[in-house]
């Protein structure tokens, strides 16, 4: 009844007295068929092609001259008639215009149509029967000439001044009548463009999902999981919606198809609400609104359960409207959050504005709320909206990742600072006490030389350990992570240990010499090698002059220490603990160290660590 009323309204509004004939033109390869449709509603579903092509029903067709024909939901079978006329003129040999020798392809622009059957005349002039070509979601794809969802059938026109084709359409979703007539070459071009668009679309979705999975494992925050699941379920929904699953696996029952598609959309809605709560911090800033979002999280699955129970097609429209309401609520929340000063709210608002507009366009077009044409842009409106939203939110989530990493670094710095404080206050203090008590005990009368020697060793060991702990504490402390801090500490160490020497301390890049070597462990090894080298110079070299130079050469950090002492050759060195430690530390830092006699006398130590 509703379809009949809609047909009547269309008829009154268009005031078309006769069906517009499609006149083929020479050289033209693509025709949109909406302005040329004649429509008849078969409420019984029992009318066959012989009856529909007869004179009895011919006068009952309603004619259109619209850019799109949307009949909404209907259980009726809809018959479509298209009258095609050849252009004037023809070939002298066959008396038939070249366009009639072409093979034409009829494509359906609505990806949700369940059943489409094309009827065209047998091109044999002696046989006036109709040939049938089945398409749509309920059709067996293995029997289709071209295994693509939008392909309805291909045919050649009969050798008449006019030809008529009929299309039988049935679908549980909104009945949108939108067809194209194309040559084989043009159809191949249009299919290639469509495949390229969807390849880019789903490729971007996959990249965003992989990237945010990596980010999740880096910081373990739920917002990345919610984003991943939202994009994944919405992407799968679009994959189903555009018929790619049917193209891959062939026949899919109508119930399974729609229930699967709406299940995916429901999960997308749930994870969108969870993402919104996490993104706008509603639990912290808007507790009452957060409770509303919790309720909405449960509402979408409830709608899905009702759809499973009653299996009514209009639940799909309810879910679409429900999704739109979700986005509108998100827009309002984002506006309030932006006014409250939540930094990311403005980006969230930008993302939601795009997806909301495209959903309004898509829902309005499918349900005939607004007079939008049914074309590439409206068919793919949601795809454009989700792509826009996914990219904007990906940038915002990436910004959040930087914030999480900064927070994580602060936590690490706090722990490092606490460890440094504990080492300095507890361990360092206790070792200092041990050293002091050992020296006091050495002054007691009546102690044997053996006991005094042992106490002396304890005092020396404790004092050396205190000095080592001070170095460890210095490196653990996060306030000393800058290149300039290590450079200053090395200069202070050289000043303290080489005060009796004529020494020079220089750097090719000043205090920024360690900027390209951020690894704290490598810096610590460099410092300890530096300290051990100066210790050996003061104890064993007999030198009067020392030169220390830090530089970057050939993508390597270099530390060169030379003196004018007695010197030695690397191959003839007796390996003591100090030199062993130096070599071990150079290896742990991923570098090499060379110790040898310097030209002109003395020793040269060269440490190289790749940057």
XYZ file of C-alpha atoms in Angstrom:
611
model
C 0.000 0.000 0.000
C 2.813 2.380 0.914
C 4.571 1.711 -2.364
C 1.341 2.378 -4.252
C 0.945 5.711 -2.467
C 4.560 6.573 -3.214
C 4.079 5.705 -6.857
C 0.954 7.866 -6.920
C 2.815 10.775 -5.303
C 5.675 10.399 -7.794
C 3.208 10.290 -10.620
C 1.381 13.435 -9.472
C 4.583 15.335 -8.789
C 6.258 14.411 -12.064
C 3.137 14.734 -14.224
C 4.681 12.475 -16.857
C 2.077 11.592 -19.477
C 4.212 9.096 -21.380
C 7.370 7.149 -20.739
C 10.526 8.901 -21.901
C 12.345 6.879 -24.538
C 16.100 6.342 -24.272
C 17.538 7.438 -27.620
C 20.980 5.969 -28.129
C 23.586 8.342 -29.568
C 26.590 7.594 -31.731
C 29.819 7.535 -29.733
C 28.110 7.667 -26.322
C 29.012 4.755 -24.035
C 27.270 5.490 -20.711
C 23.639 6.260 -19.853
C 21.973 6.811 -16.465
C 18.555 5.179 -16.735
C 16.536 6.839 -13.943
C 14.812 9.392 -16.239
C 13.676 6.580 -18.560
C 12.088 4.184 -16.055
C 8.542 2.933 -16.175
C 7.495 1.243 -12.893
C 4.771 -1.285 -12.081
C 4.075 -2.718 -8.602
C 3.232 -6.439 -8.521
C 1.714 -6.976 -5.062
C 1.092 -10.699 -5.645
C 4.542 -11.448 -6.980
C 3.000 -13.793 -9.561
C 3.194 -11.662 -12.722
C 5.584 -13.161 -15.289
C 7.462 -11.638 -18.200
C 4.804 -12.585 -20.743
C 2.120 -10.785 -18.766
C 4.249 -7.733 -18.011
C 5.220 -7.324 -21.669
C 1.632 -7.709 -22.878
C -0.780 -4.928 -23.675
C -2.924 -5.565 -20.596
C -0.407 -4.201 -18.083
C 1.347 -1.729 -20.380
C -1.019 1.120 -19.482
C -0.533 0.533 -15.740
C 3.134 1.536 -15.698
C 3.960 4.790 -13.914
C 6.651 6.852 -15.590
C 9.460 8.877 -14.046
C 11.769 11.655 -15.016
C 13.844 11.796 -11.831
C 17.513 11.567 -11.034
C 16.649 8.721 -8.627
C 13.615 6.616 -7.702
C 13.347 5.593 -4.036
C 10.335 3.433 -3.105
C 11.504 2.704 0.479
C 10.507 -0.628 2.094
C 8.162 -2.962 0.234
C 7.325 -6.669 0.048
C 6.001 -6.187 -3.489
C 7.809 -7.111 -6.674
C 8.661 -4.048 -8.759
C 8.820 -4.296 -12.534
C 10.844 -1.709 -14.436
C 10.468 -1.041 -18.166
C 12.995 0.793 -20.341
C 12.298 1.638 -23.986
C 15.406 2.032 -26.139
C 15.400 3.601 -29.605
C 18.204 3.442 -32.120
C 19.577 6.705 -33.526
C 18.557 7.727 -37.023
C 20.530 6.241 -39.894
C 22.261 2.919 -40.292
C 24.704 0.926 -42.323
C 23.984 0.232 -45.957
C 24.957 -3.442 -45.659
C 22.867 -4.426 -42.673
C 20.454 -1.547 -42.313
C 21.333 -1.485 -38.591
C 23.069 1.253 -36.667
C 26.459 0.290 -35.095
C 25.135 0.809 -31.528
C 22.828 -2.164 -32.067
C 25.835 -4.385 -32.768
C 27.472 -3.450 -29.471
C 27.125 -5.556 -26.357
C 25.508 -3.470 -23.620
C 25.835 -4.037 -19.885
C 23.163 -3.153 -17.330
C 24.581 -2.327 -13.887
C 22.675 -1.789 -10.644
C 23.802 1.159 -8.500
C 22.166 -0.100 -5.283
C 24.503 -2.627 -3.623
C 21.749 -3.929 -1.289
C 19.262 -5.188 -3.890
C 18.361 -8.803 -3.123
C 17.030 -9.928 -6.503
C 17.349 -8.371 -9.951
C 16.271 -10.189 -13.107
C 16.911 -8.635 -16.505
C 14.697 -9.617 -19.462
C 15.751 -8.677 -22.994
C 14.614 -9.810 -26.437
C 16.390 -12.601 -28.245
C 18.509 -10.826 -30.901
C 17.393 -13.447 -33.407
C 14.720 -11.598 -35.463
C 12.765 -14.825 -35.924
C 12.526 -15.433 -32.166
C 10.669 -12.800 -30.159
C 11.067 -14.506 -26.767
C 12.806 -12.952 -23.782
C 16.169 -14.060 -22.396
C 16.597 -13.956 -18.611
C 19.702 -12.841 -16.663
C 19.630 -13.146 -12.862
C 21.574 -10.933 -10.469
C 21.368 -9.543 -6.931
C 22.393 -11.048 -3.599
C 20.183 -14.125 -3.913
C 21.577 -15.000 -7.368
C 24.090 -17.770 -7.976
C 27.290 -15.886 -8.821
C 28.785 -18.920 -10.534
C 26.162 -18.540 -13.271
C 26.819 -14.837 -13.807
C 28.764 -13.767 -16.854
C 30.772 -11.288 -14.768
C 31.250 -12.047 -11.054
C 30.712 -8.517 -9.758
C 27.976 -7.350 -7.428
C 26.680 -4.496 -9.593
C 26.621 -6.543 -12.810
C 23.010 -7.354 -13.792
C 23.363 -8.680 -17.327
C 24.660 -8.065 -20.816
C 22.736 -8.084 -24.092
C 22.606 -6.906 -27.667
C 19.612 -5.013 -28.996
C 17.195 -6.542 -31.451
C 17.041 -5.215 -35.009
C 14.028 -2.972 -34.478
C 13.426 0.734 -34.442
C 12.702 0.382 -30.737
C 13.591 -2.235 -28.179
C 12.208 -2.828 -24.702
C 13.935 -4.396 -21.711
C 12.326 -5.288 -18.391
C 13.847 -5.578 -14.915
C 12.208 -7.479 -12.050
C 13.380 -6.128 -8.660
C 12.725 -7.402 -5.140
C 14.511 -6.446 -1.929
C 13.802 -6.412 1.835
C 15.776 -3.183 2.140
C 14.763 0.182 0.708
C 13.865 -0.154 -2.948
C 16.119 2.242 -4.834
C 15.832 2.019 -8.595
C 19.078 3.246 -10.113
C 20.629 1.602 -13.177
C 23.300 2.364 -15.749
C 23.569 1.210 -19.343
C 27.185 0.935 -20.487
C 29.288 -0.566 -23.216
C 31.687 -3.348 -22.206
C 34.688 -1.015 -22.418
C 33.028 1.701 -20.347
C 31.929 -0.852 -17.738
C 35.543 -2.055 -17.413
C 36.695 1.542 -16.876
C 34.019 2.273 -14.261
C 34.765 -1.004 -12.442
C 38.491 -0.206 -12.370
C 37.772 3.223 -10.856
C 35.479 1.717 -8.227
C 37.997 -0.989 -7.313
C 40.765 1.581 -7.037
C 38.649 3.724 -4.705
C 37.748 0.804 -2.459
C 41.327 -0.504 -2.557
C 42.611 2.850 -1.282
C 39.805 3.061 1.284
C 40.336 -0.382 2.828
C 44.110 -0.093 2.464
C 44.098 3.059 4.622
C 41.884 1.300 7.175
C 44.313 -1.632 7.380
C 47.325 0.695 7.770
C 45.570 2.649 10.546
C 44.623 -0.578 12.344
C 48.188 -1.950 12.182
C 49.718 1.361 13.276
C 47.382 1.765 16.255
C 47.978 -1.856 17.255
C 51.679 -1.019 17.477
C 50.858 2.079 19.548
C 48.669 0.015 21.874
C 51.492 -2.436 22.626
C 53.739 0.543 23.346
C 51.510 2.181 25.992
C 48.750 -0.391 26.781
C 45.918 2.182 26.780
C 42.301 1.151 26.067
C 41.646 4.111 23.768
C 43.798 2.469 21.063
C 41.835 -0.800 21.327
C 38.534 1.091 21.037
C 39.806 2.959 17.966
C 41.086 -0.254 16.344
C 37.824 -2.133 16.941
C 35.691 0.805 15.769
C 37.586 1.166 12.477
C 37.759 -2.601 11.975
C 34.022 -3.229 12.454
C 32.996 -0.184 10.415
C 35.448 -1.196 7.680
C 34.016 -4.735 7.601
C 30.513 -3.260 7.465
C 31.465 -1.201 4.391
C 33.101 -4.284 2.864
C 29.796 -6.149 3.223
C 27.702 -3.154 2.192
C 29.479 -2.702 -1.144
C 29.068 -6.404 -1.967
C 32.702 -7.485 -1.892
C 31.952 -10.484 0.322
C 29.348 -11.679 -2.179
C 31.850 -11.195 -5.001
C 34.375 -13.375 -3.150
C 32.142 -16.147 -1.765
C 29.189 -16.015 -4.157
C 25.674 -16.587 -2.849
C 24.909 -15.304 0.638
C 21.449 -15.817 2.073
C 19.547 -12.604 2.688
C 19.067 -13.221 6.410
C 22.722 -14.097 6.977
C 23.857 -11.088 4.943
C 21.697 -8.491 6.682
C 22.145 -9.916 10.166
C 25.920 -10.063 9.714
C 26.080 -6.548 8.316
C 23.931 -5.083 11.089
C 25.898 -7.017 13.715
C 29.074 -5.375 12.448
C 27.419 -1.962 12.531
C 26.209 -2.622 16.090
C 29.705 -3.491 17.291
C 31.024 -0.384 15.548
C 28.443 1.675 17.462
C 29.422 0.097 20.789
C 33.126 0.756 20.316
C 32.409 4.272 19.087
C 30.623 5.031 22.386
C 33.528 3.531 24.354
C 35.980 5.581 22.273
C 33.965 8.740 22.923
C 33.949 8.178 26.685
C 37.700 7.623 26.696
C 38.489 10.445 24.276
C 36.455 13.179 25.971
C 37.054 11.913 29.527
C 33.308 11.927 30.208
C 33.705 9.875 33.395
C 35.847 12.665 34.836
C 34.238 15.809 33.404
C 30.604 14.797 32.648
C 29.498 11.999 35.028
C 25.782 12.268 34.206
C 26.434 12.258 30.447
C 28.811 9.349 30.934
C 25.925 7.335 32.418
C 23.862 8.191 29.314
C 26.667 6.879 27.109
C 26.755 3.661 29.141
C 23.007 3.282 28.467
C 23.559 3.917 24.736
C 26.268 1.268 24.728
C 23.610 -1.283 25.692
C 20.897 0.127 23.419
C 22.528 -0.856 20.115
C 22.916 -4.561 21.078
C 19.293 -4.538 22.281
C 18.162 -3.344 18.863
C 20.229 -6.130 17.297
C 18.603 -8.766 19.534
C 15.134 -7.510 18.567
C 16.116 -7.697 14.914
C 17.280 -11.319 15.376
C 13.957 -12.173 17.065
C 11.543 -10.403 14.718
C 13.739 -10.224 11.581
C 12.098 -7.042 10.312
C 13.999 -5.068 7.713
C 13.078 -1.702 9.204
C 15.331 -2.449 12.187
C 18.184 -1.587 9.810
C 16.748 1.912 9.401
C 16.273 2.154 13.189
C 19.927 1.246 13.723
C 21.037 3.810 11.116
C 18.997 6.542 12.816
C 20.307 5.374 16.188
C 23.872 5.669 14.910
C 23.113 9.200 13.722
C 21.769 10.087 17.191
C 25.007 8.752 18.709
C 27.041 11.066 16.527
C 24.829 14.062 17.303
C 25.283 13.396 21.037
C 29.027 13.143 20.411
C 28.970 16.505 18.617
C 27.235 18.179 21.565
C 29.677 16.605 24.018
C 32.645 17.669 21.914
C 31.339 21.251 21.814
C 31.089 21.364 25.616
C 34.476 19.688 25.984
C 36.076 22.223 23.617
C 34.599 25.090 25.629
C 35.929 23.444 28.783
C 39.428 23.564 27.300
C 39.968 19.856 26.591
C 42.599 20.151 23.885
C 41.639 17.197 21.687
C 37.923 18.009 21.703
C 38.226 20.351 18.717
C 39.786 17.590 16.596
C 37.138 15.157 17.755
C 34.519 17.746 16.816
C 36.068 18.083 13.364
C 36.053 14.303 12.870
C 32.443 13.921 14.037
C 31.218 16.814 11.917
C 32.440 15.046 8.776
C 30.987 11.611 9.599
C 27.691 13.118 10.821
C 27.164 15.044 7.579
C 27.880 11.953 5.474
C 25.558 9.768 7.583
C 22.778 12.349 7.213
C 23.330 12.259 3.445
C 23.378 8.453 3.330
C 20.392 7.869 5.647
C 18.373 10.608 3.950
C 19.131 9.208 0.507
C 18.320 5.593 1.375
C 15.127 6.541 3.217
C 14.095 9.374 0.879
C 14.089 11.970 3.679
C 15.874 14.594 1.579
C 15.973 14.881 -2.228
C 19.596 13.814 -2.711
C 20.438 12.065 -6.005
C 21.535 8.431 -5.838
C 25.032 8.542 -7.357
C 28.671 7.722 -6.600
C 28.961 10.411 -3.921
C 25.795 9.494 -2.006
C 26.362 5.737 -2.385
C 29.868 6.145 -0.895
C 28.978 8.968 1.508
C 29.526 6.853 4.627
C 32.811 5.541 3.208
C 34.068 9.118 2.765
C 32.823 10.016 6.247
C 34.479 7.055 7.979
C 37.715 7.698 6.076
C 37.659 11.356 7.148
C 36.901 10.406 10.757
C 39.509 7.625 10.832
C 42.292 9.915 9.606
C 41.424 12.822 11.936
C 41.051 10.531 14.948
C 44.281 8.714 14.032
C 46.134 12.021 14.239
C 44.453 12.817 17.544
C 45.162 9.370 18.958
C 48.757 9.798 17.807
C 48.896 13.027 19.800
C 47.526 11.123 22.795
C 50.266 8.541 22.278
C 52.883 11.291 22.624
C 51.152 12.402 25.810
C 51.105 8.850 27.169
C 54.791 8.405 26.311
C 55.626 11.693 28.036
C 53.665 10.555 31.090
C 55.479 7.235 30.983
C 58.839 9.014 30.828
C 57.807 11.152 33.801
C 56.986 8.002 35.749
C 60.344 6.491 34.795
C 62.114 9.708 35.776
C 60.304 9.687 39.123
C 61.366 6.085 39.771
C 64.946 6.841 38.715
C 65.011 9.865 40.974
C 63.721 7.787 43.896
C 66.323 5.056 43.266
C 69.080 7.668 43.078
C 67.890 9.202 46.339
C 67.739 5.804 48.075
C 71.212 4.841 46.871
C 72.664 8.148 47.988
C 70.876 8.330 51.334
C 70.920 4.688 52.394
C 73.700 2.734 50.661
C 76.111 5.647 50.319
C 75.573 6.724 53.907
C 76.068 3.187 55.235
C 79.269 2.688 53.250
C 80.609 6.030 54.463
C 79.861 4.912 58.016
C 81.702 1.631 57.452
C 84.735 3.476 56.082
C 84.739 5.915 59.017
C 84.342 3.186 61.640
C 87.146 1.172 60.028
C 89.512 4.123 60.305
C 88.496 4.710 63.951
C 89.064 1.021 64.807
C 92.514 1.152 63.237
C 93.517 3.637 65.944
C 92.660 1.229 68.768
C 95.660 0.018 70.709
C 96.656 -3.622 70.846
C 95.546 -4.500 67.297
C 97.743 -6.782 65.273
C 99.175 -5.639 61.952
C 97.009 -8.197 60.187
C 93.823 -6.757 61.693
C 94.949 -3.211 60.938
C 95.637 -4.200 57.311
C 92.201 -5.788 57.002
C 90.524 -2.695 58.447
C 92.533 -0.531 56.062
C 91.329 -2.647 53.107
C 87.741 -2.388 54.347
C 88.057 1.390 54.568
C 89.558 1.646 51.080
C 86.933 -0.677 49.570
C 84.096 1.195 51.233
C 85.469 4.557 50.087
C 85.914 3.260 46.491
C 82.399 1.817 46.535
C 81.005 5.131 47.763
C 82.715 6.841 44.840
C 81.305 4.259 42.396
C 77.812 4.663 43.847
C 78.076 8.417 43.461
C 78.761 7.894 39.754
C 75.812 5.474 39.469
C 73.538 7.871 41.341
C 74.588 10.689 39.055
C 73.656 8.707 35.927
C 70.386 7.413 37.387
C 69.232 10.904 38.287
C 66.976 12.103 35.395
C 68.093 15.695 35.927
C 71.488 14.759 34.434
C 70.216 13.369 31.094
C 71.313 16.373 29.020
C 74.479 16.255 26.936
C 75.754 19.393 28.671
C 75.510 17.692 32.104
C 77.798 14.797 31.145
C 80.205 17.148 29.380
C 80.458 19.332 32.537
C 80.939 16.297 34.794
C 83.792 15.000 32.641
C 85.443 18.428 32.709
C 85.102 18.559 36.519
C 86.555 15.047 36.815
C 89.520 15.997 34.613
C 90.052 19.162 36.655
C 90.079 17.189 39.908
C 92.306 14.319 38.752
C 94.741 16.214 36.507
C 95.369 19.265 38.674
C 99.132 18.423 38.753
C 99.286 18.078 34.960
C 99.332 20.529 32.121
C 96.123 19.325 30.409
C 93.712 20.383 27.681
C 90.037 19.333 27.468
C 88.242 20.154 24.192
C 85.238 19.126 22.089
C 84.480 19.635 18.407
C 80.854 20.454 19.236
C 81.208 21.907 22.685
C 78.834 20.712 25.372
C 76.444 19.243 22.739
C 78.880 16.484 21.830
C 76.582 13.776 23.288
C 73.352 14.955 21.608
C 73.603 12.240 18.927
C 74.341 9.588 21.537
C 71.181 9.579 23.704
C 71.661 6.035 25.072
C 72.354 6.546 28.796
C 74.052 3.174 29.118
C 76.572 4.069 26.395
C 77.160 7.426 28.031
C 77.858 5.702 31.349
C 80.410 3.375 29.727
C 82.122 6.355 28.066
C 82.354 8.141 31.390
C 83.752 5.092 33.220
C 86.336 4.491 30.461
C 87.284 8.169 30.712
C 87.622 7.907 34.496
C 89.690 4.687 34.367
C 91.972 6.184 31.697
C 92.688 9.263 33.812
C 93.345 7.035 36.821
C 95.958 5.061 34.848
C 97.580 8.302 33.646
C 97.889 9.719 37.162
C 99.265 6.443 38.604
C 101.439 4.947 35.872
C 102.203 7.304 32.973
C 104.854 9.625 34.416
C 103.470 12.266 32.066
C 103.403 16.033 32.498
C 100.992 16.904 29.659
C 97.569 15.367 28.841
C 95.241 16.195 25.914
C 91.594 15.113 25.821
C 89.508 15.670 22.687
C 85.890 14.622 22.025
C 84.591 14.669 18.453
C 82.161 13.249 15.871
C 83.751 11.822 12.725
C 82.344 9.505 10.046
C 79.117 8.851 12.003
C 81.048 7.862 15.114
C 81.683 9.371 18.523
C 85.408 9.581 19.260
C 87.265 10.153 22.512
C 90.996 10.666 22.099
C 93.251 10.860 25.191
C 97.009 11.380 24.786
C 99.890 11.995 27.195
C 103.667 12.535 26.953
C 104.613 9.848 29.471
C 106.731 6.745 29.140
C 104.151 4.993 26.946
C 103.771 1.336 25.933
C 102.652 -0.805 23.036
C 99.193 -2.378 23.056
C 100.498 -5.849 22.203
C 102.979 -5.839 25.096
C 100.593 -4.649 27.802
C 100.121 -6.824 30.862
C 96.326 -6.893 31.188
C 95.383 -5.634 34.631
C 91.832 -5.271 35.956
C 91.673 -1.615 34.897
C 92.517 -2.288 31.255
C 90.207 -5.305 31.189
C 87.373 -3.124 32.441
C 88.125 -0.503 29.790
C 87.984 -3.063 26.977
C 84.834 -4.711 28.344
C 83.067 -1.393 28.645
C 84.038 -0.402 25.083
C 82.540 -3.689 23.827
C 79.353 -3.214 25.892
C 78.985 0.283 24.406
C 79.168 -1.251 20.915
C 82.499 0.407 20.126
C 86.220 -0.275 19.847
C 89.178 1.008 21.819
C 92.831 1.243 20.819
C 95.628 1.726 23.378
C 99.154 2.227 22.104
C 102.407 4.168 21.985
C 102.096 7.662 20.608
C 104.406 9.036 17.929
C 106.898 11.249 19.731
C 106.471 9.398 23.026
C 103.662 8.809 25.427
C 100.365 6.917 25.171
C 97.289 7.372 23.023
C 93.841 5.973 23.859
C 91.205 6.130 21.098
C 87.573 5.122 21.771
C 85.161 4.926 18.815
C 81.396 4.270 19.174
C 79.049 4.285 16.139
C 76.232 6.829 16.349
